[in-house]
PDB file of C-alpha atoms in Angstrom:
ATOM      1  CA  MET H1366     -11.486  42.348  15.844  1.00 53.00           C
ATOM      2  CA  THR H1367      -9.242  40.562  13.354  1.00 54.00           C
ATOM      3  CA  PRO H1368      -8.654  36.776  13.748  1.00 52.00           C
ATOM      4  CA  SER H1369      -5.029  37.302  14.824  1.00 54.00           C
ATOM      5  CA  LEU H1370      -5.989  39.836  17.527  1.00 53.00           C
ATOM      6  CA  PHE H1371      -8.780  37.572  18.725  1.00 52.00           C
ATOM      7  CA  ILE H1372      -6.360  34.640  19.016  1.00 52.00           C
ATOM      8  CA  LYS H1373      -3.870  36.728  20.994  1.00 55.00           C
ATOM      9  CA  ALA H1374      -6.564  38.075  23.299  1.00 57.00           C
ATOM     10  CA  ALA H1375      -7.980  34.600  23.948  1.00 55.00           C
ATOM     11  CA  THR H1376      -4.516  33.222  24.713  1.00 53.00           C
ATOM     12  CA  VAL H1377      -3.803  36.019  27.183  1.00 53.00           C
ATOM     13  CA  MET H1378      -7.158  35.451  28.904  1.00 56.00           C
ATOM     14  CA  VAL H1379      -6.469  31.733  29.314  1.00 52.00           C
ATOM     15  CA  ALA H1380      -3.010  32.456  30.707  1.00 54.00           C
ATOM     16  CA  MET H1381      -4.412  35.030  33.162  1.00 56.00           C
ATOM     17  CA  ALA H1382      -6.875  32.449  34.436  1.00 56.00           C
ATOM     18  CA  VAL H1383      -4.016  30.446  35.979  1.00 53.00           C
ATOM     19  CA  PRO H1384      -3.384  31.490  39.615  1.00 61.00           C
ATOM     20  CA  ALA H1385       0.144  32.607  40.357  1.00 57.00           C
ATOM     21  CA  HIS H1386       0.504  29.928  43.036  1.00 58.00           C
ATOM     22  CA  ALA H1387      -0.598  27.066  40.766  1.00 56.00           C
ATOM     23  CA  ASP H1388       1.908  24.223  40.528  1.00 62.00           C
ATOM     24  CA  ASP H1389       3.846  23.419  37.354  1.00 63.00           C
ATOM     25  CA  THR H1390       1.525  20.556  36.376  1.00 64.00           C
ATOM     26  CA  VAL H1391      -1.525  22.798  36.320  1.00 56.00           C
ATOM     27  CA  LYS H1392       0.369  25.494  34.443  1.00 59.00           C
ATOM     28  CA  ASN H1393       1.543  22.958  31.863  1.00 66.00           C
ATOM     29  CA  ILE H1394      -1.990  21.627  31.349  1.00 67.00           C
ATOM     30  CA  VAL H1395      -3.472  25.096  30.932  1.00 61.00           C
ATOM     31  CA  GLY H1396      -0.581  26.108  28.707  1.00 66.00           C
ATOM     32  CA  GLY H1397      -1.162  23.043  26.542  1.00 70.00           C
ATOM     33  CA  ILE H1398      -4.852  23.867  26.214  1.00 76.00           C
ATOM     34  CA  ALA H1399      -4.028  27.438  25.237  1.00 73.00           C
ATOM     35  CA  LYS H1400      -1.517  26.214  22.629  1.00 75.00           C
ATOM     36  CA  GLN H1401      -4.011  23.744  21.184  1.00 79.00           C
ATOM     37  CA  TYR H1402      -6.693  26.413  21.003  1.00 78.00           C
ATOM     38  CA  LEU H1403      -4.265  28.784  19.324  1.00 84.00           C
ATOM     39  CA  GLN H1404      -3.374  26.178  16.697  1.00 84.00           C
ATOM     40  CA  GLN H1405      -7.039  25.435  16.014  1.00 87.00           C
ATOM     41  CA  GLU H1406      -7.823  29.110  15.567  1.00 88.00           C
ATOM     42  CA  GLN H1407      -4.824  29.618  13.298  1.00 89.00           C
ATOM     43  CA  ASP H1408      -5.932  26.619  11.233  1.00 88.00           C
ATOM     44  CA  ARG H1409      -9.488  27.959  10.961  1.00 90.00           C
ATOM     45  CA  ALA H1410      -8.340  31.468  10.079  1.00 91.00           C
ATOM     46  CA  ALA H1411      -5.907  30.215   7.420  1.00 90.00           C
ATOM     47  CA  PHE H1412      -8.562  28.113   5.703  1.00 91.00           C
ATOM     48  CA  ALA H1413     -11.090  30.963   5.883  1.00 92.00           C
ATOM     49  CA  GLN H1414      -8.513  33.181   4.177  1.00 91.00           C
ATOM     50  CA  ALA H1415      -7.939  30.564   1.455  1.00 89.00           C
ATOM     51  CA  GLN H1416     -11.690  30.305   0.894  1.00 91.00           C
ATOM     52  CA  SER H1417     -12.057  34.063   0.618  1.00 91.00           C
ATOM     53  CA  VAL H1418      -9.373  34.179  -2.088  1.00 89.00           C
ATOM     54  CA  ASN H1419     -10.507  30.859  -3.604  1.00 88.00           C
ATOM     55  CA  THR H1420      -7.474  30.329  -5.830  1.00 88.00           C
ATOM     56  CA  LEU H1421      -5.227  27.336  -6.413  1.00 81.00           C
ATOM     57  CA  ASN H1422      -2.258  29.081  -4.783  1.00 84.00           C
ATOM     58  CA  ALA H1423      -4.308  29.980  -1.710  1.00 87.00           C
ATOM     59  CA  TYR H1424      -5.354  26.383  -1.036  1.00 85.00           C
ATOM     60  CA  GLN H1425      -1.849  25.086  -1.725  1.00 81.00           C
ATOM     61  CA  SER H1426      -0.466  27.654   0.721  1.00 85.00           C
ATOM     62  CA  TYR H1427      -2.915  26.482   3.390  1.00 87.00           C
ATOM     63  CA  LEU H1428      -1.835  22.853   2.879  1.00 84.00           C
ATOM     64  CA  ARG H1429       1.825  23.774   3.258  1.00 82.00           C
ATOM     65  CA  GLN H1430       1.024  25.409   6.595  1.00 85.00           C
ATOM     66  CA  PHE H1431      -1.442  22.811   7.855  1.00 84.00           C
ATOM     67  CA  PRO H1432      -0.852  19.476   6.057  1.00 80.00           C
ATOM     68  CA  ASN H1433      -2.882  17.692   8.739  1.00 75.00           C
ATOM     69  CA  GLY H1434      -5.247  20.545   9.537  1.00 81.00           C
ATOM     70  CA  ALA H1435      -8.946  20.192  10.220  1.00 83.00           C
ATOM     71  CA  TYR H1436      -9.717  21.463   6.714  1.00 84.00           C
ATOM     72  CA  ALA H1437      -6.892  19.691   4.852  1.00 81.00           C
ATOM     73  CA  SER H1438      -9.157  17.240   3.030  1.00 74.00           C
ATOM     74  CA  HIS H1439     -11.392  20.102   1.823  1.00 78.00           C
ATOM     75  CA  ALA H1440      -8.330  22.046   0.676  1.00 82.00           C
ATOM     76  CA  ARG H1441      -6.943  19.037  -1.203  1.00 76.00           C
ATOM     77  CA  ASP H1442     -10.302  18.567  -2.891  1.00 75.00           C
ATOM     78  CA  ARG H1443     -10.332  22.197  -4.026  1.00 78.00           C
ATOM     79  CA  VAL H1444      -6.736  21.952  -5.282  1.00 75.00           C
ATOM     80  CA  GLU H1445      -7.599  18.910  -7.383  1.00 69.00           C
ATOM     81  CA  ARG H1446     -10.836  20.425  -8.700  1.00 69.00           C
ATOM     82  CA  LEU H1447      -8.911  23.538  -9.716  1.00 71.00           C
ATOM     83  CA  GLY H1448      -6.518  21.352 -11.694  1.00 63.00           C
ATOM     84  CA  GLY H1449      -3.509  21.696  -9.397  1.00 65.00           C
ATOM     85  CA  THR H1450      -1.298  19.264  -7.529  1.00 62.00           C
ATOM     86  CA  THR H1451      -1.146  18.707  -3.796  1.00 64.00           C
ATOM     87  CA  PRO H1452       2.060  20.153  -2.285  1.00 63.00           C
ATOM     88  CA  ALA H1453       4.703  17.586  -1.367  1.00 56.00           C
ATOM     89  CA  GLY H1454       4.459  16.498   2.245  1.00 56.00           C
ATOM     90  CA  SER H1455       0.873  17.688   2.651  1.00 58.00           C
ATOM     91  CA  GLY H1456      -0.662  14.225   2.541  1.00 59.00           C
ATOM     92  CA  GLY H1457      -3.078  12.745   0.047  1.00 64.00           C
ATOM     93  CA  VAL H1458      -2.509  12.290  -3.658  1.00 69.00           C
ATOM     94  CA  SER H1459      -3.469  14.338  -6.703  1.00 70.00           C
ATOM     95  CA  LEU H1460      -5.665  12.481  -9.190  1.00 79.00           C
ATOM     96  CA  SER H1461      -6.960  13.464 -12.581  1.00 80.00           C
ATOM     97  CA  ALA H1462     -10.680  14.101 -12.934  1.00 81.00           C
ATOM     98  CA  ALA H1463     -11.053  10.803 -14.803  1.00 86.00           C
ATOM     99  CA  ASP H1464      -9.206   8.890 -12.078  1.00 88.00           C
ATOM    100  CA  ARG H1465     -11.366  10.462  -9.378  1.00 87.00           C
ATOM    101  CA  VAL H1466     -14.514   9.321 -11.167  1.00 88.00           C
ATOM    102  CA  GLU H1467     -12.992   5.850 -11.599  1.00 90.00           C
ATOM    103  CA  VAL H1468     -12.111   5.652  -7.889  1.00 91.00           C
ATOM    104  CA  GLN H1469     -15.713   6.484  -7.016  1.00 90.00           C
ATOM    105  CA  ARG H1470     -17.043   3.948  -9.514  1.00 89.00           C
ATOM    106  CA  ARG H1471     -14.858   1.184  -8.138  1.00 88.00           C
ATOM    107  CA  LEU H1472     -15.640   2.019  -4.526  1.00 89.00           C
ATOM    108  CA  ASN H1473     -19.343   1.767  -5.359  1.00 84.00           C
ATOM    109  CA  ALA H1474     -18.729  -1.575  -7.087  1.00 82.00           C
ATOM    110  CA  LEU H1475     -17.075  -2.831  -3.901  1.00 79.00           C
ATOM    111  CA  GLY H1476     -20.086  -1.819  -1.835  1.00 76.00           C
ATOM    112  CA  TYR H1477     -18.807   1.510  -0.493  1.00 83.00           C
ATOM    113  CA  SER H1478     -21.395   4.090  -1.538  1.00 87.00           C
ATOM    114  CA  THR H1479     -19.857   7.437  -2.501  1.00 90.00           C
ATOM    115  CA  GLY H1480     -23.197   9.118  -3.132  1.00 87.00           C
ATOM    116  CA  GLY H1481     -22.282   9.877  -6.734  1.00 86.00           C
ATOM    117  CA  THR H1482     -19.590   9.554  -9.418  1.00 88.00           C
ATOM    118  CA  ASP H1483     -18.953  13.170 -10.338  1.00 88.00           C
ATOM    119  CA  GLY H1484     -15.227  13.304  -9.570  1.00 85.00           C
ATOM    120  CA  SER H1485     -15.773  15.477  -6.504  1.00 84.00           C
ATOM    121  CA  PHE H1486     -14.520  13.918  -3.285  1.00 86.00           C
ATOM    122  CA  GLY H1487     -17.153  15.295  -0.937  1.00 84.00           C
ATOM    123  CA  PRO H1488     -18.323  13.892   2.428  1.00 87.00           C
ATOM    124  CA  GLY H1489     -19.887  10.792   0.834  1.00 89.00           C
ATOM    125  CA  THR H1490     -16.705   9.813  -0.988  1.00 90.00           C
ATOM    126  CA  ARG H1491     -14.508  10.594   2.024  1.00 88.00           C
ATOM    127  CA  ARG H1492     -16.730   8.345   4.149  1.00 90.00           C
ATOM    128  CA  ALA H1493     -16.538   5.558   1.536  1.00 90.00           C
ATOM    129  CA  ILE H1494     -12.739   5.833   1.411  1.00 90.00           C
ATOM    130  CA  ALA H1495     -12.531   5.673   5.213  1.00 88.00           C
ATOM    131  CA  LEU H1496     -14.680   2.515   5.261  1.00 89.00           C
ATOM    132  CA  TRP H1497     -12.534   0.944   2.531  1.00 87.00           C
ATOM    133  CA  GLN H1498      -9.421   1.835   4.532  1.00 86.00           C
ATOM    134  CA  ARG H1499     -10.920   0.368   7.708  1.00 86.00           C
ATOM    135  CA  ASP H1500     -11.654  -2.971   6.048  1.00 81.00           C
ATOM    136  CA  ARG H1501      -8.046  -3.175   4.871  1.00 82.00           C
ATOM    137  CA  ASN H1502      -6.581  -2.154   8.222  1.00 80.00           C
ATOM    138  CA  TYR H1503      -5.344   1.223   6.968  1.00 83.00           C
ATOM    139  CA  ALA H1504      -5.590   4.420   8.989  1.00 84.00           C
ATOM    140  CA  GLN H1505      -9.126   5.754   8.432  1.00 86.00           C
ATOM    141  CA  THR H1506      -8.178   9.182   7.106  1.00 82.00           C
ATOM    142  CA  GLY H1507     -10.711   9.412   4.284  1.00 85.00           C
ATOM    143  CA  THR H1508      -7.824  10.564   2.089  1.00 84.00           C
ATOM    144  CA  LEU H1509      -6.031   8.216  -0.296  1.00 87.00           C
ATOM    145  CA  THR H1510      -2.298   7.740  -0.459  1.00 84.00           C
ATOM    146  CA  ARG H1511      -0.697   7.096  -3.843  1.00 83.00           C
ATOM    147  CA  ALA H1512      -0.443   3.363  -3.074  1.00 85.00           C
ATOM    148  CA  GLN H1513      -4.090   3.170  -1.998  1.00 87.00           C
ATOM    149  CA  ALA H1514      -5.321   5.028  -5.073  1.00 88.00           C
ATOM    150  CA  THR H1515      -3.302   2.659  -7.251  1.00 88.00           C
ATOM    151  CA  GLU H1516      -4.729  -0.337  -5.388  1.00 87.00           C
ATOM    152  CA  ILE H1517      -8.285   0.808  -6.082  1.00 89.00           C
ATOM    153  CA  LEU H1518      -7.666   1.837  -9.686  1.00 88.00           C
ATOM    154  CA  ARG H1519      -5.898  -1.422 -10.544  1.00 82.00           C
ATOM    155  CA  GLY H1520      -8.424  -3.560  -8.689  1.00 67.00           C
ATOM    156  CA  ARG H1521     -11.101  -5.619 -10.289  1.00 44.00           C
ATOM    157  CA  SER H1522     -13.955  -3.780 -11.910  1.00 39.00           C
ATOM    158  CA  THR H1523     -17.687  -4.143 -11.439  1.00 36.00           C
ATOM    159  CA  GLY H1524     -17.745  -6.840 -14.072  1.00 37.00           C
ATOM    160  CA  ASP H1525     -15.873  -9.145 -11.720  1.00 40.00           C
ATOM    161  CA  VAL H1526     -18.681  -9.099  -9.156  1.00 40.00           C
ATOM    162  CA  PRO H1527     -20.792 -12.261  -9.406  1.00 41.00           C
ATOM    163  CA  SER H1528     -24.146 -11.405 -10.953  1.00 39.00           C
ATOM    164  CA  ALA H1529     -27.365 -11.917  -9.062  1.00 38.00           C
ATOM    165  CA  GLY H1530     -28.420 -14.547 -11.602  1.00 41.00           C
ATOM    166  CA  SER H1531     -25.236 -16.603 -11.308  1.00 41.00           C
ATOM    167  CA  ALA H1532     -25.298 -16.491  -7.518  1.00 42.00           C
ATOM    168  CA  ALA H1533     -28.944 -17.543  -7.428  1.00 42.00           C
ATOM    169  CA  ALA H1534     -28.299 -20.339  -9.898  1.00 41.00           C
ATOM    170  CA  ALA H1535     -25.421 -21.697  -7.862  1.00 41.00           C
ATOM    171  CA  GLU H1536     -27.578 -21.617  -4.745  1.00 42.00           C
ATOM    172  CA  ALA H1537     -30.426 -23.428  -6.510  1.00 42.00           C
ATOM    173  CA  ASP H1538     -28.492 -26.293  -8.089  1.00 40.00           C
ATOM    174  CA  GLY H1539     -26.050 -26.763  -5.253  1.00 40.00           C
ATOM    175  CA  GLY H1540     -23.119 -26.437  -7.594  1.00 40.00           C
ATOM    176  CA  GLY H1541     -19.728 -25.276  -6.351  1.00 56.00           C
ATOM    177  CA  SER H1542     -17.810 -26.145  -3.221  1.00 79.00           C
ATOM    178  CA  ALA H1543     -18.290 -22.616  -1.811  1.00 83.00           C
ATOM    179  CA  ALA H1544     -22.080 -22.971  -1.738  1.00 84.00           C
ATOM    180  CA  GLN H1545     -21.822 -26.468  -0.309  1.00 82.00           C
ATOM    181  CA  SER H1546     -19.410 -25.333   2.412  1.00 84.00           C
ATOM    182  CA  GLU H1547     -21.741 -22.541   3.463  1.00 88.00           C
ATOM    183  CA  ARG H1548     -24.720 -24.896   3.606  1.00 86.00           C
ATOM    184  CA  ALA H1549     -22.682 -27.191   5.839  1.00 85.00           C
ATOM    185  CA  LEU H1550     -22.507 -24.357   8.397  1.00 86.00           C
ATOM    186  CA  GLY H1551     -26.244 -24.749   8.936  1.00 87.00           C
ATOM    187  CA  LEU H1552     -26.791 -21.055   9.586  1.00 88.00           C
ATOM    188  CA  SER H1553     -30.062 -20.185  11.273  1.00 89.00           C
ATOM    189  CA  VAL H1554     -32.236 -17.233  10.279  1.00 89.00           C
ATOM    190  CA  ALA H1555     -30.878 -15.303  13.275  1.00 90.00           C
ATOM    191  CA  GLN H1556     -27.280 -16.060  12.275  1.00 92.00           C
ATOM    192  CA  ARG H1557     -27.939 -15.004   8.685  1.00 92.00           C
ATOM    193  CA  SER H1558     -29.495 -11.786   9.948  1.00 93.00           C
ATOM    194  CA  ALA H1559     -26.375 -11.189  12.058  1.00 93.00           C
ATOM    195  CA  VAL H1560     -24.231 -11.600   8.929  1.00 95.00           C
ATOM    196  CA  GLN H1561     -26.374  -9.085   7.042  1.00 94.00           C
ATOM    197  CA  ALA H1562     -26.162  -6.637   9.940  1.00 93.00           C
ATOM    198  CA  GLY H1563     -22.370  -7.067  10.038  1.00 93.00           C
ATOM    199  CA  LEU H1564     -22.071  -6.390   6.321  1.00 93.00           C
ATOM    200  CA  THR H1565     -24.316  -3.342   6.573  1.00 92.00           C
ATOM    201  CA  ARG H1566     -22.241  -1.905   9.441  1.00 91.00           C
ATOM    202  CA  ARG H1567     -19.173  -2.210   7.228  1.00 90.00           C
ATOM    203  CA  GLY H1568     -20.800  -0.323   4.370  1.00 90.00           C
ATOM    204  CA  PHE H1569     -21.894  -3.282   2.212  1.00 90.00           C
ATOM    205  CA  ASP H1570     -25.592  -2.964   1.399  1.00 90.00           C
ATOM    206  CA  THR H1571     -27.411  -6.315   1.632  1.00 91.00           C
ATOM    207  CA  ARG H1572     -30.761  -4.808   0.581  1.00 88.00           C
ATOM    208  CA  GLY H1573     -32.300  -5.674   3.921  1.00 88.00           C
ATOM    209  CA  VAL H1574     -31.707  -7.623   7.137  1.00 91.00           C
ATOM    210  CA  ASP H1575     -34.249 -10.441   6.936  1.00 91.00           C
ATOM    211  CA  GLY H1576     -32.187 -13.611   7.376  1.00 90.00           C
ATOM    212  CA  THR H1577     -32.530 -14.523   3.689  1.00 89.00           C
ATOM    213  CA  PHE H1578     -29.402 -14.597   1.527  1.00 90.00           C
ATOM    214  CA  GLY H1579     -30.830 -13.279  -1.715  1.00 86.00           C
ATOM    215  CA  PRO H1580     -28.995 -11.594  -4.648  1.00 86.00           C
ATOM    216  CA  GLY H1581     -28.345  -8.405  -2.662  1.00 87.00           C
ATOM    217  CA  THR H1582     -26.690 -10.273   0.202  1.00 92.00           C
ATOM    218  CA  ARG H1583     -24.674 -12.458  -2.161  1.00 91.00           C
ATOM    219  CA  ARG H1584     -23.349  -9.349  -3.891  1.00 91.00           C
ATOM    220  CA  ALA H1585     -22.542  -7.740  -0.546  1.00 91.00           C
ATOM    221  CA  ILE H1586     -20.665 -10.847   0.632  1.00 94.00           C
ATOM    222  CA  ALA H1587     -18.654 -10.991  -2.600  1.00 91.00           C
ATOM    223  CA  ASN H1588     -17.802  -7.285  -2.388  1.00 91.00           C
ATOM    224  CA  TRP H1589     -16.700  -7.640   1.249  1.00 92.00           C
ATOM    225  CA  GLN H1590     -14.586 -10.677   0.367  1.00 91.00           C
ATOM    226  CA  ARG H1591     -12.919  -8.821  -2.488  1.00 91.00           C
ATOM    227  CA  ALA H1592     -12.230  -5.794  -0.292  1.00 90.00           C
ATOM    228  CA  ASN H1593     -10.446  -8.101   2.149  1.00 88.00           C
ATOM    229  CA  ASP H1594      -8.399  -9.990  -0.462  1.00 87.00           C
ATOM    230  CA  LEU H1595     -10.532 -13.118  -0.141  1.00 88.00           C
ATOM    231  CA  SER H1596     -11.928 -15.266  -2.915  1.00 88.00           C
ATOM    232  CA  ALA H1597     -15.078 -13.423  -4.021  1.00 89.00           C
ATOM    233  CA  THR H1598     -17.468 -16.375  -4.143  1.00 90.00           C
ATOM    234  CA  GLY H1599     -20.462 -14.713  -2.524  1.00 91.00           C
ATOM    235  CA  TYR H1600     -20.628 -17.604  -0.032  1.00 92.00           C
ATOM    236  CA  LEU H1601     -19.284 -17.677   3.511  1.00 93.00           C
ATOM    237  CA  THR H1602     -16.756 -19.902   5.226  1.00 91.00           C
ATOM    238  CA  GLY H1603     -16.820 -20.523   8.974  1.00 90.00           C
ATOM    239  CA  PRO H1604     -14.028 -18.019   9.765  1.00 91.00           C
ATOM    240  CA  GLN H1605     -15.709 -15.394   7.570  1.00 92.00           C
ATOM    241  CA  PHE H1606     -18.990 -15.879   9.429  1.00 93.00           C
ATOM    242  CA  GLN H1607     -17.181 -15.349  12.755  1.00 91.00           C
ATOM    243  CA  ARG H1608     -15.427 -12.263  11.420  1.00 91.00           C
ATOM    244  CA  LEU H1609     -18.613 -10.624  10.180  1.00 93.00           C
ATOM    245  CA  THR H1610     -20.646 -11.333  13.298  1.00 91.00           C
ATOM    246  CA  THR H1611     -17.985 -10.206  15.778  1.00 85.00           C
ATOM    247  CA  ARG H1612     -18.274  -6.527  16.668  1.00 72.00           C
TER     248      ARG H1612
END
């Protein structure tokens, strides 16, 4: 049975399941379920067709039909890898291969692991983008808009992240108001562990949750601060501590 015939048959079966005496509310609910199921099957069948052809035009055609479909992000990825542009109105943004690698590199520098820097926006990169979007109060789509891509590409590079040596030195000699302010908080081991857990939940690797703010935690704090448009000192203020430890 072809996908289209299967969809029609399934829709008829759902409709037949509604008793003739059912009230309008029940009929509307069942009708809505049938419509949703039909749309999902059409989406699936269209993407399967695009995959079977596996051409730029096929994926672009799918995106025109289902700009917000369940497989839209995969289709956009294929379009970009095949050297094409995403159709207008289909969401997302087309990036060059070099820009895609740079986006991944900068996300990793900010503490959002993409699982590689090969220019392919697979599940790891989509997850990293969604986490970056979450921490900036954007919709967590896992797909970048033009403005978001520009924000990442024009952001500070890895070289702007405080090095482990400089962070450790500042901690040791007590230099800098940021380090002094954090010490004034008098954080306990349990509170420091809560900070590390909060950073880890947000995708910033602290290299362990042990209540000790070593180089890994300092880097994670600085990356989180930068991602939230805060001064990337690597040391916490009171409000930042509250923010990171509040679920």
